[in-house]
mmCIF file with all atom_site columns, C-alpha atoms in Angstrom:
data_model
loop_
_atom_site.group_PDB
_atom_site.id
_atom_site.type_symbol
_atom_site.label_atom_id
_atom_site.label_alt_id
_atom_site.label_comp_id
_atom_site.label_asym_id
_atom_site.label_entity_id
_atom_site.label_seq_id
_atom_site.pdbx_PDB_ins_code
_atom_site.Cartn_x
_atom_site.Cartn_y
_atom_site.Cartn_z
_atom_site.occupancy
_atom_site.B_iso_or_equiv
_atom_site.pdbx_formal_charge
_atom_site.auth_seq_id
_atom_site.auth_comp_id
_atom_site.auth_asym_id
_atom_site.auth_atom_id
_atom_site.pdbx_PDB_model_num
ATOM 1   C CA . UNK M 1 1   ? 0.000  0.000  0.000   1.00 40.00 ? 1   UNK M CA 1
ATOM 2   C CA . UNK M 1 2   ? 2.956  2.311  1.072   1.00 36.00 ? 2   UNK M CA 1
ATOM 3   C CA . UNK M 1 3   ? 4.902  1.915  -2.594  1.00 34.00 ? 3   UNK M CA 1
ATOM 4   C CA . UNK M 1 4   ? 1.435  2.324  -4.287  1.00 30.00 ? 4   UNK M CA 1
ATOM 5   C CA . UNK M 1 5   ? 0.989  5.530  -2.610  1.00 32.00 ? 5   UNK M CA 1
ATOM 6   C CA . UNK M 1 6   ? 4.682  6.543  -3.525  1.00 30.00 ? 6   UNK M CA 1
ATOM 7   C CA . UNK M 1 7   ? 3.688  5.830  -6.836  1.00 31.00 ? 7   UNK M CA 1
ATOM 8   C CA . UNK M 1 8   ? 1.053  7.828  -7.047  1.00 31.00 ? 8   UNK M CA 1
ATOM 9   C CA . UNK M 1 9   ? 3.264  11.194 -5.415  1.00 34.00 ? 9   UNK M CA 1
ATOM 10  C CA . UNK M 1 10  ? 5.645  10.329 -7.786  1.00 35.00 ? 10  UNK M CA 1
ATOM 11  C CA . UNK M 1 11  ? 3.577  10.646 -10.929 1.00 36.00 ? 11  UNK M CA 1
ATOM 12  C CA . UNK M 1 12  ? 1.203  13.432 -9.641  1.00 38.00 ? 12  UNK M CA 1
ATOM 13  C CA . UNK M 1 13  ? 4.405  15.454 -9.020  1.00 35.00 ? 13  UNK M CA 1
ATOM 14  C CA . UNK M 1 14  ? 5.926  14.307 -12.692 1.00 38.00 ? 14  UNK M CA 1
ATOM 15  C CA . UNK M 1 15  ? 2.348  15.497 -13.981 1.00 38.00 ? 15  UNK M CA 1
ATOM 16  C CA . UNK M 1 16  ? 2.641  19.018 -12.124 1.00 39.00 ? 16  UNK M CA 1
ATOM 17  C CA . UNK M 1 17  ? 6.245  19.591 -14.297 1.00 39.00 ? 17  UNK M CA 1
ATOM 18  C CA . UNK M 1 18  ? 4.950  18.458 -17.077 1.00 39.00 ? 18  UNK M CA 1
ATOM 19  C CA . UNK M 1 19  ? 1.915  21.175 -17.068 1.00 40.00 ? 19  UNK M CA 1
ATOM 20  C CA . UNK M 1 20  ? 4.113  23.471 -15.418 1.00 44.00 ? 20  UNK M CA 1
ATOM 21  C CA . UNK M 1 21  ? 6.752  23.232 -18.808 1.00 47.00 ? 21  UNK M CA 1
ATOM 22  C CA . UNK M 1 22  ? 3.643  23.371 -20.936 1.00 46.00 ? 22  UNK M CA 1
ATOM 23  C CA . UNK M 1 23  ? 2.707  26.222 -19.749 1.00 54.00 ? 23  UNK M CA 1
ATOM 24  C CA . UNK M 1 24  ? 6.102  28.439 -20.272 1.00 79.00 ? 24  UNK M CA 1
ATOM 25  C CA . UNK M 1 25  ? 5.439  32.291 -20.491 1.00 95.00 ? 25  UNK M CA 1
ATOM 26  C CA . UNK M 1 26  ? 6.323  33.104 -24.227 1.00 96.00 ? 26  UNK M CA 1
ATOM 27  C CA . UNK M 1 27  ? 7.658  36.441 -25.175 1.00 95.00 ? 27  UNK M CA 1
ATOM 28  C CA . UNK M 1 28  ? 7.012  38.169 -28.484 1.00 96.00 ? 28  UNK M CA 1
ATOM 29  C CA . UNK M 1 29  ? 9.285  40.605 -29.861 1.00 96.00 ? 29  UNK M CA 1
ATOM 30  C CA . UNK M 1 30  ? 8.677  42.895 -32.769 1.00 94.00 ? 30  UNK M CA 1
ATOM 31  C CA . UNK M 1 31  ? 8.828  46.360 -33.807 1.00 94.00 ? 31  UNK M CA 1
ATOM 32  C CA . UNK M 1 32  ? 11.475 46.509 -31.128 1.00 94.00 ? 32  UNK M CA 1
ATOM 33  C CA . UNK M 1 33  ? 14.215 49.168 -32.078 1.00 95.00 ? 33  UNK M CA 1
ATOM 34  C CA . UNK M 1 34  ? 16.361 49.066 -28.628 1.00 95.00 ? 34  UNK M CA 1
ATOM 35  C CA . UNK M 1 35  ? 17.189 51.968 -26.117 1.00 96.00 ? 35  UNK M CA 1
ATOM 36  C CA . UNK M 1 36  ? 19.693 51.971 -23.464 1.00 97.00 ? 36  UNK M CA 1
ATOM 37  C CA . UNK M 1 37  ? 21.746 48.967 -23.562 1.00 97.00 ? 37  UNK M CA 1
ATOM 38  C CA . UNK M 1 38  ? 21.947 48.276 -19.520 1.00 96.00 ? 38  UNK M CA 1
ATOM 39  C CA . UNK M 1 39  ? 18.232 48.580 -19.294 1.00 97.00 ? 39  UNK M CA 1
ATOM 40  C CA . UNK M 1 40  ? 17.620 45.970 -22.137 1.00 97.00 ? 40  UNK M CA 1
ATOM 41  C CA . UNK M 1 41  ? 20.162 43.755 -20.204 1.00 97.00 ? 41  UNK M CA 1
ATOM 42  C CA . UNK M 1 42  ? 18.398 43.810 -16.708 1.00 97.00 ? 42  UNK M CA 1
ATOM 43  C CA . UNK M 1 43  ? 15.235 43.760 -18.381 1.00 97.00 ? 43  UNK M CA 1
ATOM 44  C CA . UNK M 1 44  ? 15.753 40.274 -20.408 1.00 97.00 ? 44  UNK M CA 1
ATOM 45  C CA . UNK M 1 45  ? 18.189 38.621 -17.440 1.00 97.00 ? 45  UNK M CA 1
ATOM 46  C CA . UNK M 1 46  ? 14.902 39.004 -15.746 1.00 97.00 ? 46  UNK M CA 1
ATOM 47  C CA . UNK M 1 47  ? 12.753 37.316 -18.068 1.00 97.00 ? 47  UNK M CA 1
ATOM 48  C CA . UNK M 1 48  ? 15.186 34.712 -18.418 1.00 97.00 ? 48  UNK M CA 1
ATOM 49  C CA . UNK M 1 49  ? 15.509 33.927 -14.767 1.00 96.00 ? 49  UNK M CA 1
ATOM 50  C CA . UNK M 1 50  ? 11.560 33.458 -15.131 1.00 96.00 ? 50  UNK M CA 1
ATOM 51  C CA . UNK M 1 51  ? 12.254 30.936 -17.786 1.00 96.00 ? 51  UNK M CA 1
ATOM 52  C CA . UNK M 1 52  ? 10.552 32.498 -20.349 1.00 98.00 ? 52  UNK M CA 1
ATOM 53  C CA . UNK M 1 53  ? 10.455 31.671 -24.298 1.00 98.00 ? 53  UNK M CA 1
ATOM 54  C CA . UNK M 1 54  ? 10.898 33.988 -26.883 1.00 98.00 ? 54  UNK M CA 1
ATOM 55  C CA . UNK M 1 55  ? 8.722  34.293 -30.271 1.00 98.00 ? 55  UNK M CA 1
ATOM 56  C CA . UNK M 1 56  ? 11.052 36.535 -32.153 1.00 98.00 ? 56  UNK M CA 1
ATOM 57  C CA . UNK M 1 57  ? 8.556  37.993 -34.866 1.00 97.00 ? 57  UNK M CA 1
ATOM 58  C CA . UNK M 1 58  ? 9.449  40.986 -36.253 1.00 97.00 ? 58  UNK M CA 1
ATOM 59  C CA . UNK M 1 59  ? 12.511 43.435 -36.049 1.00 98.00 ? 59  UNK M CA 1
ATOM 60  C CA . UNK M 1 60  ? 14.660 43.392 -32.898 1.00 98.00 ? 60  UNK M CA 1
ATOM 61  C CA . UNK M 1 61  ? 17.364 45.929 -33.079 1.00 97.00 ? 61  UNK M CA 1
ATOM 62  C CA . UNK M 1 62  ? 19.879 47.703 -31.872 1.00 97.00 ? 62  UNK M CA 1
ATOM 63  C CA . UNK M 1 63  ? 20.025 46.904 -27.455 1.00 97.00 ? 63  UNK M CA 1
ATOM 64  C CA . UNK M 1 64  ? 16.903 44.642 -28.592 1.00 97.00 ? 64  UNK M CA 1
ATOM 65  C CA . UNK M 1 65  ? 20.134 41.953 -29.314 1.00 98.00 ? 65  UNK M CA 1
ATOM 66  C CA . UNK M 1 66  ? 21.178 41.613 -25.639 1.00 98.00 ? 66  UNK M CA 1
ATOM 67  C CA . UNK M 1 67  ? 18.116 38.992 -24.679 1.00 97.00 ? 67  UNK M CA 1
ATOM 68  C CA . UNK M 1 68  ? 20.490 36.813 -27.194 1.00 98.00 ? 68  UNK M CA 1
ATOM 69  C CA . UNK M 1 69  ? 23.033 36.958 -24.027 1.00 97.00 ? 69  UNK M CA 1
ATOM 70  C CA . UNK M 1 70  ? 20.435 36.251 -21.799 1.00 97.00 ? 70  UNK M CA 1
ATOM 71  C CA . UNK M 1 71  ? 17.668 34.122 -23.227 1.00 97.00 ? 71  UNK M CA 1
ATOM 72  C CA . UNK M 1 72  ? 18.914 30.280 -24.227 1.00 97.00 ? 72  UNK M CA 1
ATOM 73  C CA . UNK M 1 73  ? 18.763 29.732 -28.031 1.00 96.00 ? 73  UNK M CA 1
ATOM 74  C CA . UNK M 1 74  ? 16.913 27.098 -27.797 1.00 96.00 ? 74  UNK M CA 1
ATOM 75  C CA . UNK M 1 75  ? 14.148 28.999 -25.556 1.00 97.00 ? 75  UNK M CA 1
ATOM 76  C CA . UNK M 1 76  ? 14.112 31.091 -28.752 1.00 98.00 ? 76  UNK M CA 1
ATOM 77  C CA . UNK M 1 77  ? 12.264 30.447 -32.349 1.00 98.00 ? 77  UNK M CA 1
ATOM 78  C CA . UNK M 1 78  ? 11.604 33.027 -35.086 1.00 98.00 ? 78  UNK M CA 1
ATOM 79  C CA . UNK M 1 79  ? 9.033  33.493 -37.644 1.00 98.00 ? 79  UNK M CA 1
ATOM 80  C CA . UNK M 1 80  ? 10.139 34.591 -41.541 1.00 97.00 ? 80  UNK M CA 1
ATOM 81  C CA . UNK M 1 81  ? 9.648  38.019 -40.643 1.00 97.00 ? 81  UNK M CA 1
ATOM 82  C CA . UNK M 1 82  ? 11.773 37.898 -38.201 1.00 98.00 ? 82  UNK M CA 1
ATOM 83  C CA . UNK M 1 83  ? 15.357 40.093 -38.313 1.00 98.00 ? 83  UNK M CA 1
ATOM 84  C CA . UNK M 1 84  ? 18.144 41.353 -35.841 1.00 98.00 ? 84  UNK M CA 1
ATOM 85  C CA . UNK M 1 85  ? 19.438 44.519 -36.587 1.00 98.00 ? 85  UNK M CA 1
ATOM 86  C CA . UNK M 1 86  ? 23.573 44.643 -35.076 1.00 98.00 ? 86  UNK M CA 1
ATOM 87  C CA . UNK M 1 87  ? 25.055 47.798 -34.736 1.00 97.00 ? 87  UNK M CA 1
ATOM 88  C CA . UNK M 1 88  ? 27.884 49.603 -32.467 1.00 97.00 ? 88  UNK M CA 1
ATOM 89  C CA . UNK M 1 89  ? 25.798 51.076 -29.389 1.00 96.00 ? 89  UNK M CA 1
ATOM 90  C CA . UNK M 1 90  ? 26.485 55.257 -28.382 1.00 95.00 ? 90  UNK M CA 1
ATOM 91  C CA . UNK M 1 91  ? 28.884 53.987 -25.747 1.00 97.00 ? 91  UNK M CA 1
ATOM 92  C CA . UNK M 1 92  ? 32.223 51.478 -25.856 1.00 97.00 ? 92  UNK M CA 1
ATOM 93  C CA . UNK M 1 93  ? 30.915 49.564 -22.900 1.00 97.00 ? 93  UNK M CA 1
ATOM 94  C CA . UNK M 1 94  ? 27.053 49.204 -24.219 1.00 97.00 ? 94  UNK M CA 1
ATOM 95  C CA . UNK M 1 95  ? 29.061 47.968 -27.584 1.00 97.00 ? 95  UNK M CA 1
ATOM 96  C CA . UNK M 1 96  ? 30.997 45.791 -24.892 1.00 97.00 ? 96  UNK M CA 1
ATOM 97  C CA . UNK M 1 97  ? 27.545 43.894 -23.490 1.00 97.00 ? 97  UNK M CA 1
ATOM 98  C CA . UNK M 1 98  ? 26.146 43.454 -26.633 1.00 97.00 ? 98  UNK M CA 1
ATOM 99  C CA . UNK M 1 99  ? 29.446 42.084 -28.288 1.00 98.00 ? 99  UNK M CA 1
ATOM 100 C CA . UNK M 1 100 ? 29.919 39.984 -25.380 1.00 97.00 ? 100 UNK M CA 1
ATOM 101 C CA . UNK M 1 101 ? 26.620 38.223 -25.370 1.00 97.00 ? 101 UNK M CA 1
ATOM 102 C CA . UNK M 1 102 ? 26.437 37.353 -28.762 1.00 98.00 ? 102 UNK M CA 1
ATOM 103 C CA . UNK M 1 103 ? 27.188 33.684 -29.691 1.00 98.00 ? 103 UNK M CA 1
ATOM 104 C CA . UNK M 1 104 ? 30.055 32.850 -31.127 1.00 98.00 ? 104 UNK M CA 1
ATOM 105 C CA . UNK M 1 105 ? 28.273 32.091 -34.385 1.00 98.00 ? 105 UNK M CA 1
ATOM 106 C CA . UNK M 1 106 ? 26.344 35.384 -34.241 1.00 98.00 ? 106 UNK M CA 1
ATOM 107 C CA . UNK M 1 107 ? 29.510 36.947 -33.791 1.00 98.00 ? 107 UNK M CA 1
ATOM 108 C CA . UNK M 1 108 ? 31.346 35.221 -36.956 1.00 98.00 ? 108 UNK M CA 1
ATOM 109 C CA . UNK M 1 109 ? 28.319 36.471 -39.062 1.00 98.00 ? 109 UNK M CA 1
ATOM 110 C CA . UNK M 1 110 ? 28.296 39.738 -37.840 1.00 98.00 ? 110 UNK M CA 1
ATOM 111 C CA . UNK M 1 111 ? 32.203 39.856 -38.822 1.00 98.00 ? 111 UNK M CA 1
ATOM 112 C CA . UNK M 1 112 ? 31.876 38.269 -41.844 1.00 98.00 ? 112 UNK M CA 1
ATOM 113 C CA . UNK M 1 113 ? 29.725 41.602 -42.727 1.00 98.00 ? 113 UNK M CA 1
ATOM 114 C CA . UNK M 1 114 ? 31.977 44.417 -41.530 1.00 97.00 ? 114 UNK M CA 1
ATOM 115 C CA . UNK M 1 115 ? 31.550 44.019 -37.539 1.00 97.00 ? 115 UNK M CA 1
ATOM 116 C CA . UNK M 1 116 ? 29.553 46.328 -35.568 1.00 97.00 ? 116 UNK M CA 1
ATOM 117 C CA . UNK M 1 117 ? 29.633 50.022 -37.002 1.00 97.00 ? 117 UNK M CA 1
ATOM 118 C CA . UNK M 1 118 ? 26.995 52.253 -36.844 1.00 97.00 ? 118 UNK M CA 1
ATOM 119 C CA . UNK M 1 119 ? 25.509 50.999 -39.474 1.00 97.00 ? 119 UNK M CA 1
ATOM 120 C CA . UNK M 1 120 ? 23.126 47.991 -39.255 1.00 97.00 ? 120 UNK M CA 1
ATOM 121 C CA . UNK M 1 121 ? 23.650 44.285 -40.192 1.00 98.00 ? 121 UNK M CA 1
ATOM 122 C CA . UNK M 1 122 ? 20.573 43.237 -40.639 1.00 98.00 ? 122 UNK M CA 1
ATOM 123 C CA . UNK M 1 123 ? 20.104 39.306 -40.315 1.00 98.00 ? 123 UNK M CA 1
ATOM 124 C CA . UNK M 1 124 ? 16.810 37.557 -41.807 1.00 97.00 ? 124 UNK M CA 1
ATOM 125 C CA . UNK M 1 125 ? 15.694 34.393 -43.088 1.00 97.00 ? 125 UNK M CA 1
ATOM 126 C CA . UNK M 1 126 ? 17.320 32.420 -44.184 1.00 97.00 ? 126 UNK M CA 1
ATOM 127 C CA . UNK M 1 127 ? 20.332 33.175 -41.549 1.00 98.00 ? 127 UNK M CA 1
ATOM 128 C CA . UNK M 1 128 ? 18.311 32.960 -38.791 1.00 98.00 ? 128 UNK M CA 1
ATOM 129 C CA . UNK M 1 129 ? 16.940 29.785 -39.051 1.00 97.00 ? 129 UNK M CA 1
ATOM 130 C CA . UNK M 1 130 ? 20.919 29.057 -39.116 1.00 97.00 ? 130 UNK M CA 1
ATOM 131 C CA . UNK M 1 131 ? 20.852 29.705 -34.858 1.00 97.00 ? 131 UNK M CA 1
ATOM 132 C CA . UNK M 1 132 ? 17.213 29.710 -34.107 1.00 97.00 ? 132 UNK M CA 1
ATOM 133 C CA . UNK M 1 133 ? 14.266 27.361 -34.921 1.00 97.00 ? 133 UNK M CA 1
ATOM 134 C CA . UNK M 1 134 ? 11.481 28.316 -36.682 1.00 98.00 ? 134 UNK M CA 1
ATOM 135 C CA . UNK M 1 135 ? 8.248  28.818 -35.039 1.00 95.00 ? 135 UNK M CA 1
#
């Protein structure tokens, strides 16, 4: 009777993750076109210590970039409208934080394009489906 009732804990707790994980808060991002670099970075480190998921479906730009340091790729799918637009931030060190969280395959792309400047690299299908899955 004991081990049945174990049994029963076991897989009413397994059930409660399971519908816990189906129910992940997902994020959608478009129209985004950044701000202030630090704020962006507290902002997604938040969401991702919530576990969210990300639906990336339309431009995310400029500071928009740093939930890519935050947010795990796989947590993250994008729809064919989806873009990133890279470019160098006002400031060295918000340049720093973005540069830094980028992947190193994010990073090889955005150097095989010029690196950040101030002018934007703008990343679309097909590329993205290169790091993210669709949605």
């Amino acid at each position: 009777m004991r081990h049945l009732r174990l049994m029963v804990a076991a897989a009413a707790v397994c059930a409660a993750l399971a519908n816990a994980a189906a129910r992940a808060e997902t994020i959608n991002v478009y129209d985004d076109h950044g701000g202030i670099v630090p704020e962006y970075d507290a902002h997604w480190a938040a969401l991702a210590a919530r576990g969210v998921d990300v639906r990336i479906v339309g431009p995310c730009q400029s500071a928009c970039t740093i939930l890519l340091a935050h947010i795990p790729y796989d947590h993250i799918c994008v729809t064919p409208q989806a873009r990133f637009g890279f470019h160098q931030a006002k400031f060295q060190r918000s340049t720093d934080m973005l540069w830094a969280g980028y992947s190193a395959g994010i990073r090889a792309w955005i150097n095989a394009r010029g690196g950040l400047t101030p002018d934007f690299k703008w990343m679309g299908a097909p590329d993205t489906y290169r790091f993210f899955r669709k949605c």
